[in-house]
Amino acid sequence: QVQLVESGGDLVEAGGSLRLSCAASGSSRRINSLANTLGWYRQAPGKQRELVATMSSAGHKYYADSVKGRFTISRDGAKNTVYLQMDSLTPEDTAVYYCYAKWVEARIFDYWGQGTQVTVSS
């Protein structure tokens, strides 16, 4: 099994910054290999979960248009740890942020964290 544990969610004023972290752990042998994709999704009240940013093991990054230029995703090159630096936060960024990890083997194995709350006050 693989567990993803997020941290860093908090209440912050508009214009502020937060840094989210997510670390993978568990007994699965997958932990000993780098996930093909690590990323972040978010879900605001009454809305569907949406992709925020992803990063491949090769270093390729993808950002949702709504966060480009404000958020930065990074990962530890040696571990299955991913970060999300969030700057210039707005109330529209308020959501539960979920960590995501995907391994591509004979089939896809993907996992989700439990979520961390980010609240941006105006």
PDB file of N, CA and C in Angstrom, residues 35-96:
ATOM      1  N   ALA A  35       7.687   7.826  -8.587  1.00  0.00           N
ATOM      2  CA  ALA A  35       6.379   7.885  -9.236  1.00  0.00           C
ATOM      3  C   ALA A  35       6.517   8.577 -10.585  1.00  0.00           C
ATOM      4  N   ASN A  36       5.811   8.085 -11.578  1.00  0.00           N
ATOM      5  CA  ASN A  36       5.855   8.711 -12.896  1.00  0.00           C
ATOM      6  C   ASN A  36       5.315  10.134 -12.842  1.00  0.00           C
ATOM      7  N   THR A  37       4.287  10.334 -12.035  1.00  0.00           N
ATOM      8  CA  THR A  37       3.683  11.652 -11.897  1.00  0.00           C
ATOM      9  C   THR A  37       3.362  11.920 -10.439  1.00  0.00           C
ATOM     10  N   LEU A  38       3.695  13.104  -9.987  1.00  0.00           N
ATOM     11  CA  LEU A  38       3.245  13.611  -8.696  1.00  0.00           C
ATOM     12  C   LEU A  38       2.519  14.918  -8.969  1.00  0.00           C
ATOM     13  N   GLY A  39       1.498  15.184  -8.197  1.00  0.00           N
ATOM     14  CA  GLY A  39       0.783  16.424  -8.475  1.00  0.00           C
ATOM     15  C   GLY A  39      -0.171  16.827  -7.392  1.00  0.00           C
ATOM     16  N   TRP A  40      -0.887  17.890  -7.698  1.00  0.00           N
ATOM     17  CA  TRP A  40      -1.847  18.467  -6.767  1.00  0.00           C
ATOM     18  C   TRP A  40      -3.156  18.740  -7.489  1.00  0.00           C
ATOM     19  N   TYR A  41      -4.233  18.410  -6.827  1.00  0.00           N
ATOM     20  CA  TYR A  41      -5.586  18.746  -7.255  1.00  0.00           C
ATOM     21  C   TYR A  41      -6.226  19.541  -6.131  1.00  0.00           C
ATOM     22  N   ARG A  42      -7.329  20.183  -6.428  1.00  0.00           N
ATOM     23  CA  ARG A  42      -8.056  20.883  -5.379  1.00  0.00           C
ATOM     24  C   ARG A  42      -9.552  20.793  -5.634  1.00  0.00           C
ATOM     25  N   GLN A  43     -10.295  20.925  -4.549  1.00  0.00           N
ATOM     26  CA  GLN A  43     -11.746  20.898  -4.632  1.00  0.00           C
ATOM     27  C   GLN A  43     -12.324  21.961  -3.715  1.00  0.00           C
ATOM     28  N   ALA A  44     -12.983  22.911  -4.325  1.00  0.00           N
ATOM     29  CA  ALA A  44     -13.656  23.965  -3.575  1.00  0.00           C
ATOM     30  C   ALA A  44     -15.079  23.517  -3.260  1.00  0.00           C
ATOM     31  N   PRO A  45     -15.698  24.102  -2.239  1.00  0.00           N
ATOM     32  CA  PRO A  45     -17.068  23.711  -1.878  1.00  0.00           C
ATOM     33  C   PRO A  45     -18.016  23.855  -3.062  1.00  0.00           C
ATOM     34  N   GLY A  46     -18.777  22.808  -3.312  1.00  0.00           N
ATOM     35  CA  GLY A  46     -19.760  22.842  -4.385  1.00  0.00           C
ATOM     36  C   GLY A  46     -19.192  22.704  -5.778  1.00  0.00           C
ATOM     37  N   LYS A  47     -17.887  22.438  -5.888  1.00  0.00           N
ATOM     38  CA  LYS A  47     -17.259  22.320  -7.201  1.00  0.00           C
ATOM     39  C   LYS A  47     -16.597  20.971  -7.357  1.00  0.00           C
ATOM     40  N   GLN A  48     -16.311  20.617  -8.604  1.00  0.00           N
ATOM     41  CA  GLN A  48     -15.612  19.376  -8.868  1.00  0.00           C
ATOM     42  C   GLN A  48     -14.132  19.525  -8.569  1.00  0.00           C
ATOM     43  N   ARG A  49     -13.513  18.374  -8.297  1.00  0.00           N
ATOM     44  CA  ARG A  49     -12.070  18.387  -8.090  1.00  0.00           C
ATOM     45  C   ARG A  49     -11.393  18.776  -9.403  1.00  0.00           C
ATOM     46  N   GLU A  50     -10.399  19.644  -9.320  1.00  0.00           N
ATOM     47  CA  GLU A  50      -9.698  20.097 -10.511  1.00  0.00           C
ATOM     48  C   GLU A  50      -8.194  19.976 -10.349  1.00  0.00           C
ATOM     49  N   LEU A  51      -7.528  19.764 -11.471  1.00  0.00           N
ATOM     50  CA  LEU A  51      -6.088  19.651 -11.463  1.00  0.00           C
ATOM     51  C   LEU A  51      -5.465  21.023 -11.246  1.00  0.00           C
ATOM     52  N   VAL A  52      -4.459  21.073 -10.406  1.00  0.00           N
ATOM     53  CA  VAL A  52      -3.730  22.316 -10.151  1.00  0.00           C
ATOM     54  C   VAL A  52      -2.379  22.281 -10.861  1.00  0.00           C
ATOM     55  N   ALA A  53      -1.589  21.257 -10.577  1.00  0.00           N
ATOM     56  CA  ALA A  53      -0.258  21.157 -11.169  1.00  0.00           C
ATOM     57  C   ALA A  53       0.233  19.720 -11.059  1.00  0.00           C
ATOM     58  N   THR A  54       1.019  19.307 -12.048  1.00  0.00           N
ATOM     59  CA  THR A  54       1.658  17.999 -11.998  1.00  0.00           C
ATOM     60  C   THR A  54       3.107  18.114 -12.445  1.00  0.00           C
ATOM     61  N   MET A  55       3.881  17.121 -12.048  1.00  0.00           N
ATOM     62  CA  MET A  55       5.286  17.094 -12.446  1.00  0.00           C
ATOM     63  C   MET A  55       5.687  15.654 -12.668  1.00  0.00           C
ATOM     64  N   SER A  56       6.293  15.378 -13.810  1.00  0.00           N
ATOM     65  CA  SER A  56       6.700  14.023 -14.117  1.00  0.00           C
ATOM     66  C   SER A  56       8.065  13.730 -13.491  1.00  0.00           C
ATOM     67  N   SER A  57       8.417  12.461 -13.494  1.00  0.00           N
ATOM     68  CA  SER A  57       9.731  12.077 -12.965  1.00  0.00           C
ATOM     69  C   SER A  57      10.849  12.628 -13.833  1.00  0.00           C
ATOM     70  N   ALA A  58      10.532  12.983 -15.088  1.00  0.00           N
ATOM     71  CA  ALA A  58      11.532  13.566 -15.986  1.00  0.00           C
ATOM     72  C   ALA A  58      11.638  15.071 -15.818  1.00  0.00           C
ATOM     73  N   GLY A  59      10.767  15.630 -14.972  1.00  0.00           N
ATOM     74  CA  GLY A  59      10.843  17.059 -14.695  1.00  0.00           C
ATOM     75  C   GLY A  59       9.871  17.925 -15.459  1.00  0.00           C
ATOM     76  N   HIS A  60       9.015  17.316 -16.255  1.00  0.00           N
ATOM     77  CA  HIS A  60       8.041  18.102 -17.004  1.00  0.00           C
ATOM     78  C   HIS A  60       6.924  18.564 -16.079  1.00  0.00           C
ATOM     79  N   LYS A  61       6.580  19.842 -16.193  1.00  0.00           N
ATOM     80  CA  LYS A  61       5.574  20.436 -15.330  1.00  0.00           C
ATOM     81  C   LYS A  61       4.350  20.887 -16.125  1.00  0.00           C
ATOM     82  N   TYR A  62       3.204  20.762 -15.477  1.00  0.00           N
ATOM     83  CA  TYR A  62       1.962  21.265 -16.057  1.00  0.00           C
ATOM     84  C   TYR A  62       1.223  22.044 -14.987  1.00  0.00           C
ATOM     85  N   TYR A  63       0.662  23.190 -15.415  1.00  0.00           N
ATOM     86  CA  TYR A  63      -0.103  24.027 -14.493  1.00  0.00           C
ATOM     87  C   TYR A  63      -1.470  24.350 -15.094  1.00  0.00           C
ATOM     88  N   ALA A  64      -2.467  24.398 -14.244  1.00  0.00           N
ATOM     89  CA  ALA A  64      -3.754  24.918 -14.670  1.00  0.00           C
ATOM     90  C   ALA A  64      -3.596  26.409 -14.979  1.00  0.00           C
ATOM     91  N   ASP A  65      -4.349  26.892 -15.932  1.00  0.00           N
ATOM     92  CA  ASP A  65      -4.237  28.299 -16.317  1.00  0.00           C
ATOM     93  C   ASP A  65      -4.463  29.228 -15.125  1.00  0.00           C
ATOM     94  N   SER A  66      -5.338  28.835 -14.238  1.00  0.00           N
ATOM     95  CA  SER A  66      -5.704  29.693 -13.118  1.00  0.00           C
ATOM     96  C   SER A  66      -4.567  29.907 -12.121  1.00  0.00           C
ATOM     97  N   VAL A  67      -3.533  29.069 -12.179  1.00  0.00           N
ATOM     98  CA  VAL A  67      -2.445  29.200 -11.200  1.00  0.00           C
ATOM     99  C   VAL A  67      -1.103  29.506 -11.844  1.00  0.00           C
ATOM    100  N   LYS A  68      -1.057  29.528 -13.162  1.00  0.00           N
ATOM    101  CA  LYS A  68       0.212  29.805 -13.849  1.00  0.00           C
ATOM    102  C   LYS A  68       0.778  31.147 -13.407  1.00  0.00           C
ATOM    103  N   GLY A  69       2.069  31.153 -13.136  1.00  0.00           N
ATOM    104  CA  GLY A  69       2.728  32.376 -12.714  1.00  0.00           C
ATOM    105  C   GLY A  69       2.618  32.662 -11.228  1.00  0.00           C
ATOM    106  N   ARG A  70       1.771  31.900 -10.525  1.00  0.00           N
ATOM    107  CA  ARG A  70       1.615  32.112  -9.079  1.00  0.00           C
ATOM    108  C   ARG A  70       2.034  30.889  -8.273  1.00  0.00           C
ATOM    109  N   PHE A  71       1.810  29.716  -8.817  1.00  0.00           N
ATOM    110  CA  PHE A  71       2.133  28.472  -8.115  1.00  0.00           C
ATOM    111  C   PHE A  71       3.345  27.811  -8.776  1.00  0.00           C
ATOM    112  N   THR A  72       4.131  27.138  -7.955  1.00  0.00           N
ATOM    113  CA  THR A  72       5.292  26.406  -8.467  1.00  0.00           C
ATOM    114  C   THR A  72       5.314  25.014  -7.853  1.00  0.00           C
ATOM    115  N   ILE A  73       5.357  24.011  -8.714  1.00  0.00           N
ATOM    116  CA  ILE A  73       5.441  22.638  -8.240  1.00  0.00           C
ATOM    117  C   ILE A  73       6.888  22.178  -8.329  1.00  0.00           C
ATOM    118  N   SER A  74       7.302  21.398  -7.357  1.00  0.00           N
ATOM    119  CA  SER A  74       8.638  20.833  -7.372  1.00  0.00           C
ATOM    120  C   SER A  74       8.587  19.473  -6.681  1.00  0.00           C
ATOM    121  N   ARG A  75       9.602  18.684  -6.917  1.00  0.00           N
ATOM    122  CA  ARG A  75       9.653  17.379  -6.267  1.00  0.00           C
ATOM    123  C   ARG A  75      11.087  17.051  -5.904  1.00  0.00           C
ATOM    124  N   ASP A  76      11.223  16.266  -4.877  1.00  0.00           N
ATOM    125  CA  ASP A  76      12.534  15.788  -4.474  1.00  0.00           C
ATOM    126  C   ASP A  76      12.964  14.740  -5.486  1.00  0.00           C
ATOM    127  N   GLY A  77      14.107  14.940  -6.077  1.00  0.00           N
ATOM    128  CA  GLY A  77      14.545  14.045  -7.141  1.00  0.00           C
ATOM    129  C   GLY A  77      14.820  12.627  -6.695  1.00  0.00           C
ATOM    130  N   ALA A  78      15.051  12.450  -5.427  1.00  0.00           N
ATOM    131  CA  ALA A  78      15.414  11.123  -4.932  1.00  0.00           C
ATOM    132  C   ALA A  78      14.287  10.442  -4.172  1.00  0.00           C
ATOM    133  N   LYS A  79      13.251  11.207  -3.861  1.00  0.00           N
ATOM    134  CA  LYS A  79      12.161  10.662  -3.063  1.00  0.00           C
ATOM    135  C   LYS A  79      10.828  10.978  -3.717  1.00  0.00           C
ATOM    136  N   ASN A  80       9.818  10.298  -3.288  1.00  0.00           N
ATOM    137  CA  ASN A  80       8.463  10.604  -3.761  1.00  0.00           C
ATOM    138  C   ASN A  80       7.846  11.661  -2.860  1.00  0.00           C
ATOM    139  N   THR A  81       8.431  12.853  -2.946  1.00  0.00           N
ATOM    140  CA  THR A  81       7.960  13.995  -2.190  1.00  0.00           C
ATOM    141  C   THR A  81       7.703  15.128  -3.166  1.00  0.00           C
ATOM    142  N   VAL A  82       6.570  15.780  -3.005  1.00  0.00           N
ATOM    143  CA  VAL A  82       6.217  16.864  -3.922  1.00  0.00           C
ATOM    144  C   VAL A  82       5.785  18.076  -3.117  1.00  0.00           C
ATOM    145  N   TYR A  83       6.086  19.240  -3.664  1.00  0.00           N
ATOM    146  CA  TYR A  83       5.775  20.494  -2.998  1.00  0.00           C
ATOM    147  C   TYR A  83       4.946  21.384  -3.935  1.00  0.00           C
ATOM    148  N   LEU A  84       4.204  22.272  -3.327  1.00  0.00           N
ATOM    149  CA  LEU A  84       3.480  23.274  -4.099  1.00  0.00           C
ATOM    150  C   LEU A  84       3.658  24.613  -3.403  1.00  0.00           C
ATOM    151  N   GLN A  85       4.439  25.473  -4.013  1.00  0.00           N
ATOM    152  CA  GLN A  85       4.624  26.836  -3.513  1.00  0.00           C
ATOM    153  C   GLN A  85       3.522  27.693  -4.119  1.00  0.00           C
ATOM    154  N   MET A  86       2.718  28.291  -3.265  1.00  0.00           N
ATOM    155  CA  MET A  86       1.585  29.082  -3.721  1.00  0.00           C
ATOM    156  C   MET A  86       1.785  30.527  -3.300  1.00  0.00           C
ATOM    157  N   ASP A  87       1.905  31.409  -4.268  1.00  0.00           N
ATOM    158  CA  ASP A  87       2.108  32.831  -4.015  1.00  0.00           C
ATOM    159  C   ASP A  87       0.925  33.623  -4.563  1.00  0.00           C
ATOM    160  N   SER A  88       0.820  34.855  -4.115  1.00  0.00           N
ATOM    161  CA  SER A  88      -0.255  35.740  -4.586  1.00  0.00           C
ATOM    162  C   SER A  88      -1.619  35.059  -4.489  1.00  0.00           C
ATOM    163  N   LEU A  89      -1.869  34.469  -3.358  1.00  0.00           N
ATOM    164  CA  LEU A  89      -3.119  33.729  -3.177  1.00  0.00           C
ATOM    165  C   LEU A  89      -4.327  34.656  -3.194  1.00  0.00           C
ATOM    166  N   THR A  90      -5.404  34.152  -3.734  1.00  0.00           N
ATOM    167  CA  THR A  90      -6.668  34.881  -3.773  1.00  0.00           C
ATOM    168  C   THR A  90      -7.755  34.022  -3.119  1.00  0.00           C
ATOM    169  N   PRO A  91      -8.869  34.626  -2.737  1.00  0.00           N
ATOM    170  CA  PRO A  91      -9.952  33.821  -2.140  1.00  0.00           C
ATOM    171  C   PRO A  91     -10.419  32.685  -3.051  1.00  0.00           C
ATOM    172  N   GLU A  92     -10.238  32.851  -4.360  1.00  0.00           N
ATOM    173  CA  GLU A  92     -10.640  31.793  -5.299  1.00  0.00           C
ATOM    174  C   GLU A  92      -9.754  30.550  -5.183  1.00  0.00           C
ATOM    175  N   ASP A  93      -8.656  30.667  -4.509  1.00  0.00           N
ATOM    176  CA  ASP A  93      -7.778  29.507  -4.290  1.00  0.00           C
ATOM    177  C   ASP A  93      -8.211  28.681  -3.086  1.00  0.00           C
ATOM    178  N   THR A  94      -9.196  29.156  -2.364  1.00  0.00           N
ATOM    179  CA  THR A  94      -9.688  28.422  -1.200  1.00  0.00           C
ATOM    180  C   THR A  94     -10.253  27.072  -1.623  1.00  0.00           C
ATOM    181  N   ALA A  95      -9.730  26.015  -1.028  1.00  0.00           N
ATOM    182  CA  ALA A  95     -10.140  24.661  -1.398  1.00  0.00           C
ATOM    183  C   ALA A  95      -9.416  23.654  -0.516  1.00  0.00           C
ATOM    184  N   VAL A  96      -9.851  22.413  -0.625  1.00  0.00           N
ATOM    185  CA  VAL A  96      -9.066  21.320  -0.067  1.00  0.00           C
ATOM    186  C   VAL A  96      -8.113  20.866  -1.168  1.00  0.00           C
TER     187      VAL A  96
END
